[in-house]
Amino acid sequence: MTTRAFGLLFVPVCMWILLAAHSPAYSQDFERGVVAADHPAASEAGAEMLRRGGNVVDAAIATSFALSVVRPASCGIGGGGFMVIWDAKERRAVVIDYRERAPLWASREMYDGRGDTADSESASIRGGLAPAVPGTVAGLCYAAESYGSLPLNILLEPALRLCETGVPVDEHDLEVQTSALKTLRKYPAYSQTYDSLLRLYLNNGKPWQIGDLFYSPQGPALRRIASHGASGFYDGETARELVRVVAEHGGKIGLDDLKVRIPAERVAVQGEFRGAQIFTMPPPSSGGIALLQSLSVLEEWEHKSARSLNSLGHNSPEYLHLLTESLKHAFADRAEFLGDSDFVDVPIQKLLDRKYAAETASHIDENQTLRPEEYGRFFGQDDAGTSHFSVMDHQGNAVACTETINLTFGSFVVLPESGVLLNNQMDDFAAQPGQPNAFGLLQSEANVVAPGKKPLSSMTPTILVRDGKAELACGGSGGPRIITATIQTVLNHEVFGMSPAESVSAPRIHHQWFPDELLSERKIETDVDEKLRSRGHVVEKSGGLAAVQAVAPNVGGTKLSGGSDPRKHGRPAGN
Ligand code: GLY
C-alpha cells in the first residue's frame, strides 16, 4: 500500500520544478491587504473581497471557495481544513477546526483485509470507504457567520464566476492529471469505477495543454451553498447525492453523519521564538506542536551553545544537521503521542515544556545523528493534495488556512450531479495498525479509527505576532512535509531575514524520523549532502518538498509582501 500511495501523492509534488531564484510573479507587495494562495485566481478572489470592504476572514473564505474550483486535486468542499485567525484589535487568536471526521459507524477493524491488491489500492485510499465526513463547508460558513463581514453569497461570487468562465490549465494541473491518469491505467477497473472523475476532472483522459480551459463541475453544489448556507450542502440534494454515491462505491456516510457539522473552535497552541508569539494549530493537527517543539529546541541549542543559528549560515551542513535533529525528535513524539484530543489524552503541555526542549537540545550531538530508537525516549520516562493560503491586512490582522482532500484527487469518488470530489482523509488514521500510512508515517493507538473521530493531520497554519500585530502568516501543503517546510519558512524569515517569497522559495530538507532518511532538494549543494552523510544521515535527493504560502509586512513596515511557492505556481494578489 505504502509505496504505491506514496508515489501517487508525490509524483506530482516531485515534478514541481524547483525554479532558480523566485520569479517576481511569485512575490508581490501591496498597501492595504495581501493574499498568497497556490493559484493566482484564488489569491485574486480574496483580494476582490478586500477591495469590496471585506476583512481578512472574508478574503480567506472567498479564497477557499475559489480554491475548490481551481485546485480541485488538492482541496475543496469535499474535504476539510484548519483556519487560524489573528484579530489585532482584540489581540487574540481564533482557531477553527473543520477537519473531516470518521463516519459514526466506523471502527478500528474497518480496513482489516482491505489492503492493496493487484486490482486496487487500499480501501482507506480509494473508493467509498476512504472519505471521512467533509467539514469545509461547515467551517467556512461558521467563519463567515462568526468573523466575516460580507454576506455568504458575495463570498461565493468569485468561485461561481470561475465555474462559468473556466480556468486556464497550468503546469500543476498537467502534473496532477498525468499522475491520476497513470493510476487509472494501472488498475483497469478504475476507469469505469471512477468514470465521473475521468469525465468531470480529467478531460476524459485526453492530456491537457497549457491554456486549455477547465470548467469545474462544482457550480450546482456551490450555488446551493450560496443560497442556503451550510444546509445547502449537508441537507437537500447535495447531501442525498453524497449518501447515494458513497454507498454505490461500497462505503457508508449517512444523513445522520451529515447532521454533526458544527466545527470546533479550539485554543491555539502557543509558543515564543526570538521574541515573537507564535499561534498555531493544536490537535487534531500534529503540525503546530511539532513546529513549536522544533523551534524551541533550536532556540535552546542557541542558549546552551552561546551561538546563533545565523552564524552557522543558511542551509550550511551544520545548520541543516541541527534542524534535522530537532525534526527527528519532534516526529518521534508525533508518532507516539498525537491523535484527536477529543478522544485521546495528548500531553500538550509536557511536549511544549521549555525544560523538555532544553533537555532535548542537550542530547543533540553536533557531529553525529543518533539511531532512530534514541529519539522521543526522554519524555517517555516520566504517526498531496492539500492547499495553504495566507492573508494579512495593514492593521495587523491575519489568517493562515490549510485545507485538504488528502491525496491528489482524494478518494477519486465524485458526485456527478453536484460536482463534489470527496476526500480520502480516512487514510490519515492509523488505518492498518502497525503499518505506515500513505505518507510513510508510523502512528500509535492514539490515532486509530473511532466513530466521529478526526484523523491526525500535519497541517500547520501558523501566525507569528509581535506587539499585537501579525508579523508572519504561513503554512503549506505536502503531508508531513508541511511541518518541516513551515518550520524552515519561519526560520528563513525570522532568523535569516528573508522576504516571504525568499522564505518559501529557498531550498529545503525534510526528515520525519521514520523512515530514517533525510530528503534534500536538488538545489542543496552536493558537498552539503556529503557533510550531512559524514554525520551519519541517510541523505536522498528529492524533488520539491511541500509548497508554502507566506505573507508579512516588508522591512520598514510600509507595505505587505506576499510569497506564493514557485513549486506550485501560485501568485499573490492584494490591494
Ligand atoms: N491529509 C494531510 C494532512 O492532513 O496532514
Coordinates of N, CA and C in Angstrom, one line a residue, residues 241-410:
E241 N -27.2 13.1 -2.6 CA -26.3 12.5 -3.7 C -25.1 11.9 -3.0
L242 N -24.6 12.6 -2.0 CA -23.3 12.2 -1.3 C -23.6 10.8 -0.7
V243 N -24.7 10.7 0.0 CA -25.0 9.4 0.7 C -25.1 8.3 -0.4
R244 N -25.8 8.6 -1.5 CA -26.1 7.5 -2.5 C -24.8 7.1 -3.2
V245 N -24.0 8.1 -3.6 CA -22.8 7.8 -4.4 C -21.7 7.1 -3.5
V246 N -21.6 7.5 -2.3 CA -20.6 6.8 -1.4 C -21.1 5.3 -1.2
A247 N -22.4 5.1 -1.1 CA -22.9 3.7 -1.0 C -22.6 2.9 -2.3
E248 N -22.8 3.6 -3.4 CA -22.5 2.9 -4.7 C -21.1 2.5 -4.8
H249 N -20.2 3.2 -4.1 CA -18.8 2.9 -4.1 C -18.4 2.0 -2.9
G250 N -19.4 1.4 -2.3 CA -19.0 0.4 -1.2 C -18.8 1.0 0.1
G251 N -19.2 2.3 0.4 CA -19.0 2.9 1.7 C -20.3 3.2 2.3
K252 N -20.2 4.0 3.5 CA -21.4 4.4 4.1 C -21.2 5.7 4.9
I253 N -21.8 6.8 4.3 CA -21.9 8.0 5.1 C -23.4 8.3 5.1
G254 N -24.0 8.4 6.3 CA -25.4 8.5 6.4 C -25.8 10.0 6.6
L255 N -27.1 10.3 6.4 CA -27.6 11.6 6.6 C -27.3 12.1 8.1
D256 N -27.3 11.0 9.0 CA -27.0 11.4 10.4 C -25.6 11.9 10.5
D257 N -24.7 11.3 9.7 CA -23.3 11.8 9.8 C -23.2 13.3 9.4
L258 N -24.0 13.6 8.4 CA -24.0 15.0 7.8 C -24.7 16.0 8.8
K259 N -25.4 15.5 9.8 CA -26.0 16.4 10.7 C -25.0 16.9 11.7
V260 N -24.0 16.1 12.0 CA -23.0 16.5 13.0 C -22.0 17.5 12.3
R261 N -22.3 18.7 12.2 CA -21.5 19.6 11.3 C -21.0 20.9 11.9
I262 N -21.1 21.0 13.2 CA -20.6 22.3 13.8 C -19.1 22.2 14.0
P263 N -18.3 23.0 13.4 CA -16.9 23.0 13.5 C -16.5 23.3 14.9
A264 N -15.3 22.9 15.3 CA -14.9 23.2 16.7 C -14.0 24.4 16.7
E265 N -14.3 25.3 17.7 CA -13.3 26.4 17.9 C -12.3 25.8 19.0
R266 N -11.1 25.9 18.7 CA -10.1 25.4 19.6 C -9.1 26.5 20.1
V267 N -8.4 26.1 21.2 CA -7.4 27.1 21.7 C -6.1 26.8 20.9
A268 N -5.6 27.9 20.3 CA -4.3 27.7 19.6 C -3.2 27.2 20.5
V269 N -2.3 26.4 20.0 CA -1.1 26.1 20.8 C -0.2 27.3 20.6
Q270 N 0.5 27.7 21.6 CA 1.2 29.0 21.6 C 2.6 28.8 22.1
G271 N 3.5 29.5 21.5 CA 4.9 29.5 21.9 C 5.6 30.8 21.6
E272 N 6.9 30.8 21.8 CA 7.6 32.1 21.5 C 8.9 31.7 20.8
F273 N 9.3 32.6 19.8 CA 10.6 32.4 19.1 C 11.1 33.7 18.9
R274 N 12.3 33.9 19.4 CA 13.0 35.2 19.2 C 12.1 36.4 19.5
G275 N 11.4 36.3 20.5 CA 10.5 37.5 21.0 C 9.2 37.6 20.3
A276 N 8.9 36.8 19.3 CA 7.6 36.8 18.6 C 6.7 35.7 19.2
Q277 N 5.4 36.0 19.4 CA 4.5 35.0 19.8 C 4.1 34.2 18.6
I278 N 4.0 32.9 18.8 CA 3.5 32.0 17.7 C 2.2 31.4 18.1
F279 N 1.2 31.5 17.2 CA -0.1 30.9 17.4 C -0.3 29.9 16.2
T280 N -0.5 28.6 16.6 CA -0.6 27.6 15.6 C -1.5 26.5 16.0
M281 N -1.6 25.5 15.1 CA -2.8 24.5 15.2 C -2.6 23.4 16.2
P282 N -3.5 23.3 17.2 CA -3.5 22.2 18.1 C -4.0 20.9 17.5
P283 N -4.0 19.8 18.3 CA -4.7 18.6 17.8 C -6.1 18.9 17.4
P284 N -6.6 18.2 16.3 CA -6.1 17.0 15.7 C -5.0 17.2 14.7
S285 N -4.4 18.4 14.7 CA -3.1 18.5 13.9 C -2.0 18.2 14.8
S286 N -1.0 17.6 14.2 CA 0.3 17.4 14.9 C 1.3 18.5 14.5
G287 N 0.9 19.3 13.5 CA 1.8 20.3 13.0 C 2.2 21.4 13.9
G288 N 1.3 21.9 14.6 CA 1.6 23.1 15.5 C 2.5 22.7 16.6
I289 N 2.2 21.5 17.2 CA 3.1 21.0 18.3 C 4.5 20.7 17.8
A290 N 4.6 20.1 16.7 CA 5.9 19.7 16.1 C 6.7 21.0 15.8
L291 N 6.0 22.0 15.2 CA 6.7 23.3 14.9 C 7.2 24.0 16.1
L292 N 6.3 24.0 17.2 CA 6.8 24.7 18.4 C 7.9 23.9 19.1
Q293 N 7.8 22.6 19.1 CA 8.9 21.8 19.7 C 10.2 22.0 18.9
S294 N 10.2 22.0 17.6 CA 11.4 22.1 16.9 C 12.0 23.5 17.0
L295 N 11.2 24.5 17.0 CA 11.8 25.9 17.2 C 12.3 26.1 18.6
S296 N 11.6 25.5 19.6 CA 12.1 25.7 21.0 C 13.4 24.9 21.1
V297 N 13.6 23.8 20.6 CA 14.8 23.0 20.7 C 16.0 23.8 20.0
L298 N 15.7 24.4 18.9 CA 16.7 25.2 18.2 C 17.1 26.4 19.0
E299 N 16.1 27.1 19.7 CA 16.4 28.2 20.5 C 17.2 27.8 21.7
E300 N 16.8 26.7 22.3 CA 17.5 26.2 23.5 C 19.0 25.8 23.1
W301 N 19.2 25.3 21.9 CA 20.5 25.0 21.5 C 21.3 26.3 21.4
E302 N 20.7 27.4 20.9 CA 21.4 28.7 20.8 C 21.8 29.1 22.2
H303 N 20.9 28.9 23.2 CA 21.3 29.3 24.6 C 22.4 28.5 25.1
K304 N 22.3 27.2 24.9 CA 23.2 26.3 25.5 C 24.6 26.4 24.9
S305 N 24.7 26.7 23.6 CA 26.0 26.7 22.9 C 26.5 28.2 22.8
A306 N 25.7 29.1 23.2 CA 26.0 30.5 23.1 C 26.4 30.9 21.6
R307 N 25.7 30.3 20.7 CA 25.9 30.6 19.3 C 24.6 30.8 18.7
S308 N 24.5 31.6 17.6 CA 23.2 31.8 16.9 C 23.2 30.9 15.7
L309 N 21.9 30.6 15.3 CA 21.7 29.8 14.1 C 22.3 30.6 12.9
N310 N 22.1 31.9 12.9 CA 22.6 32.7 11.8 C 24.0 32.5 11.5
S311 N 24.8 32.4 12.6 CA 26.2 32.3 12.4 C 26.6 31.0 11.7
L312 N 25.7 30.0 11.7 CA 26.1 28.7 11.0 C 25.9 28.9 9.5
G313 N 25.1 29.8 9.1 CA 24.9 30.1 7.7 C 23.7 29.3 7.2
H314 N 22.9 30.0 6.3 CA 21.6 29.4 5.8 C 22.0 28.1 5.0
N315 N 21.3 27.0 5.3 CA 21.5 25.7 4.6 C 22.9 25.2 4.6
S316 N 23.7 25.6 5.6 CA 25.0 25.0 5.8 C 24.8 23.6 6.4
P317 N 25.8 22.7 6.3 CA 25.7 21.4 6.8 C 25.4 21.4 8.3
E318 N 26.1 22.4 9.0 CA 26.0 22.5 10.5 C 24.5 22.8 10.8
Y319 N 24.0 23.8 10.1 CA 22.6 24.3 10.3 C 21.6 23.2 10.0
L320 N 21.8 22.5 8.9 CA 20.8 21.5 8.4 C 20.9 20.3 9.4
H321 N 22.0 20.0 9.9 CA 22.1 18.9 10.9 C 21.3 19.2 12.1
L322 N 21.5 20.4 12.7 CA 20.8 20.7 13.9 C 19.3 20.7 13.6
L323 N 18.9 21.3 12.5 CA 17.5 21.4 12.1 C 16.9 20.0 12.1
T324 N 17.7 19.1 11.4 CA 17.2 17.7 11.2 C 17.0 17.0 12.6
E325 N 18.0 17.2 13.5 CA 17.9 16.6 14.8 C 16.7 17.1 15.5
S326 N 16.4 18.4 15.4 CA 15.2 18.9 16.1 C 13.9 18.3 15.5
L327 N 13.9 18.1 14.2 CA 12.7 17.5 13.5 C 12.6 16.0 13.9
K328 N 13.7 15.3 14.0 CA 13.6 13.8 14.3 C 13.0 13.6 15.7
H329 N 13.4 14.5 16.6 CA 12.8 14.4 18.0 C 11.3 14.7 17.9
A330 N 10.9 15.8 17.2 CA 9.5 16.2 17.2 C 8.7 15.1 16.5
F331 N 9.2 14.5 15.4 CA 8.4 13.5 14.7 C 8.3 12.1 15.5
A332 N 9.3 11.9 16.3 CA 9.2 10.6 17.1 C 8.1 10.8 18.1
D333 N 8.0 12.0 18.7 CA 6.9 12.3 19.7 C 5.6 12.3 18.9
R334 N 5.5 12.8 17.7 CA 4.3 12.8 16.9 C 3.8 11.3 16.8
A335 N 4.7 10.4 16.5 CA 4.3 9.0 16.2 C 3.8 8.4 17.5
E336 N 4.3 8.8 18.6 CA 3.9 8.2 19.9 C 2.7 8.8 20.5
F337 N 2.6 10.1 20.5 CA 1.6 10.7 21.4 C 0.4 11.4 20.7
L338 N 0.5 11.7 19.4 CA -0.5 12.6 18.8 C -1.7 11.8 18.3
G339 N -2.9 12.4 18.5 CA -4.2 12.0 17.9 C -5.2 13.0 18.2
D340 N -6.5 12.7 17.9 CA -7.6 13.7 18.2 C -7.7 13.9 19.7
S341 N -7.5 15.0 20.2 CA -7.5 15.3 21.6 C -8.9 15.2 22.2
D342 N -10.0 15.1 21.3 CA -11.3 14.9 21.9 C -11.5 13.4 22.2
F343 N -10.6 12.6 21.8 CA -10.7 11.1 22.0 C -9.6 10.6 22.8
V344 N -8.4 11.1 22.7 CA -7.2 10.6 23.5 C -6.5 11.8 24.2
D345 N -5.8 11.4 25.2 CA -5.2 12.4 26.0 C -3.8 12.7 25.4
V346 N -3.7 13.9 24.8 CA -2.5 14.3 24.2 C -1.7 15.2 25.2
P347 N -0.5 14.8 25.6 CA 0.2 15.6 26.7 C 0.8 16.9 26.1
I348 N -0.1 17.8 25.7 CA 0.4 19.0 25.0 C 1.4 19.8 25.9
Q349 N 1.0 20.1 27.2 CA 1.8 20.9 28.0 C 3.2 20.3 28.2
K350 N 3.2 19.0 28.4 CA 4.6 18.4 28.6 C 5.4 18.5 27.3
L351 N 4.8 18.2 26.2 CA 5.5 18.3 24.9 C 6.1 19.7 24.6
L352 N 5.3 20.7 25.1 CA 5.7 22.1 24.8 C 6.5 22.7 25.9
D353 N 6.8 21.9 27.0 CA 7.5 22.5 28.1 C 8.9 22.9 27.7
R354 N 9.4 24.1 28.1 CA 10.7 24.5 27.6 C 11.8 23.7 28.3
K355 N 11.5 23.1 29.5 CA 12.6 22.2 30.1 C 12.8 21.0 29.2
Y356 N 11.7 20.5 28.7 CA 11.8 19.3 27.8 C 12.6 19.7 26.5
A357 N 12.3 20.9 26.0 CA 13.1 21.4 24.8 C 14.6 21.5 25.1
A358 N 14.8 22.0 26.4 CA 16.3 22.2 26.7 C 16.9 20.8 26.9
E359 N 16.2 19.9 27.5 CA 16.7 18.5 27.7 C 17.0 17.9 26.3
T360 N 16.0 18.1 25.4 CA 16.2 17.5 24.0 C 17.4 18.1 23.3
A361 N 17.5 19.5 23.5 CA 18.7 20.2 22.9 C 20.0 19.6 23.4
S362 N 20.0 19.3 24.7 CA 21.3 18.8 25.3 C 21.6 17.5 24.8
H363 N 20.7 16.7 24.2 CA 21.0 15.4 23.6 C 21.5 15.5 22.2
I364 N 21.5 16.7 21.6 CA 21.9 16.8 20.2 C 23.4 16.7 20.1
D365 N 23.9 15.8 19.3 CA 25.3 15.7 19.1 C 25.6 16.4 17.8
E366 N 26.4 17.5 17.8 CA 26.6 18.3 16.6 C 27.4 17.6 15.5
N367 N 28.0 16.5 15.9 CA 28.8 15.8 14.9 C 28.2 14.5 14.3
Q368 N 27.1 14.1 14.9 CA 26.6 12.8 14.6 C 25.1 12.7 14.8
T369 N 24.4 12.1 13.9 CA 22.9 11.8 14.1 C 22.8 10.6 15.0
L370 N 21.7 10.4 15.6 CA 21.5 9.2 16.5 C 20.8 8.1 15.9
R371 N 20.8 6.9 16.5 CA 20.0 5.8 16.0 C 18.5 6.1 16.2
P372 N 17.6 5.6 15.3 CA 16.2 6.0 15.4 C 15.6 5.8 16.7
E373 N 16.0 4.7 17.4 CA 15.4 4.4 18.7 C 15.8 5.4 19.8
E374 N 16.7 6.3 19.5 CA 17.2 7.2 20.5 C 16.4 8.5 20.5
Y375 N 15.4 8.6 19.7 CA 14.5 9.8 19.6 C 13.2 9.6 20.4
G376 N 12.8 10.6 21.0 CA 11.5 10.6 21.7 C 11.5 9.8 23.0
R377 N 12.7 9.3 23.4 CA 12.7 8.5 24.6 C 12.8 9.3 25.9
F378 N 13.3 10.5 25.8 CA 13.5 11.3 27.0 C 12.2 11.5 27.7
F379 N 11.2 12.0 27.0 CA 9.9 12.3 27.5 C 9.2 11.0 28.0
G380 N 9.5 9.9 27.3 CA 8.9 8.6 27.6 C 9.2 8.2 29.1
Q381 N 10.2 8.8 29.8 CA 10.5 8.4 31.2 C 9.4 9.0 32.1
D382 N 9.1 9.9 32.3 CA 8.0 10.4 33.2 C 6.7 9.9 32.7
D383 N 2.9 9.1 14.8 CA 2.0 8.7 13.1 C 1.1 9.3 12.2
A384 N -0.2 14.9 -2.6 CA -0.8 15.8 -2.0 C -1.6 16.8 -2.7
G385 N -2.6 15.9 -1.9 CA -3.5 17.1 -2.0 C -3.1 18.1 -1.0
T386 N -3.9 18.9 -0.7 CA -3.8 20.0 0.3 C -3.3 21.3 -0.3
S387 N -3.8 22.4 0.3 CA -3.5 23.7 -0.2 C -3.5 24.7 1.0
H388 N -2.5 25.6 1.0 CA -2.5 26.6 2.1 C -2.5 28.0 1.5
F389 N -3.2 28.9 2.2 CA -3.1 30.3 1.8 C -3.0 31.2 3.0
S390 N -2.5 32.3 2.9 CA -2.3 33.3 4.0 C -2.8 34.6 3.6
V391 N -3.4 35.4 4.5 CA -4.0 36.7 4.3 C -3.5 37.6 5.4
M392 N -3.2 38.9 5.0 CA -2.8 39.9 6.1 C -3.3 41.2 5.6
D393 N -3.7 42.1 6.6 CA -4.0 43.5 6.2 C -3.1 44.4 7.0
H394 N -3.3 45.8 6.6 CA -2.4 46.8 7.1 C -2.6 47.1 8.6
Q395 N -3.7 46.5 9.2 CA -3.9 46.7 10.6 C -3.3 45.6 11.5
G396 N -2.7 44.7 10.9 CA -2.0 43.6 11.6 C -2.9 42.4 11.8
N397 N -4.1 42.3 11.2 CA -4.9 41.1 11.2 C -4.4 40.1 10.2
A398 N -4.6 38.8 10.5 CA -4.1 37.8 9.5 C -4.9 36.5 9.6
V399 N -4.9 35.8 8.6 CA -5.5 34.4 8.5 C -4.4 33.5 7.9
A400 N -4.2 32.3 8.6 CA -3.4 31.2 8.0 C -4.4 30.1 7.9
C401 N -4.6 29.5 6.7 CA -5.6 28.5 6.5 C -5.0 27.4 5.6
T402 N -5.1 26.1 6.1 CA -4.7 25.0 5.3 C -5.9 24.0 5.1
E403 N -6.2 23.6 3.9 CA -7.3 22.7 3.6 C -6.9 21.6 2.7
T404 N -7.6 20.5 2.8 CA -7.2 19.3 2.1 C -8.3 18.3 1.7
I405 N -8.1 17.5 0.7 CA -8.9 16.3 0.5 C -7.9 15.1 0.6
N406 N -6.8 15.3 1.2 CA -5.7 14.3 1.4 C -4.9 14.1 0.1
L407 N -4.9 12.9 -0.4 CA -4.1 12.6 -1.6 C -4.6 13.3 -2.8
T408 N -3.8 13.4 -3.8 CA -4.2 14.1 -5.1 C -5.5 13.4 -5.6
F409 N -6.6 14.3 -5.8 CA -7.9 13.9 -6.2 C -8.6 12.9 -5.2
G410 N -8.1 13.0 -3.9 CA -8.8 12.3 -2.8 C -9.1 10.8 -3.1

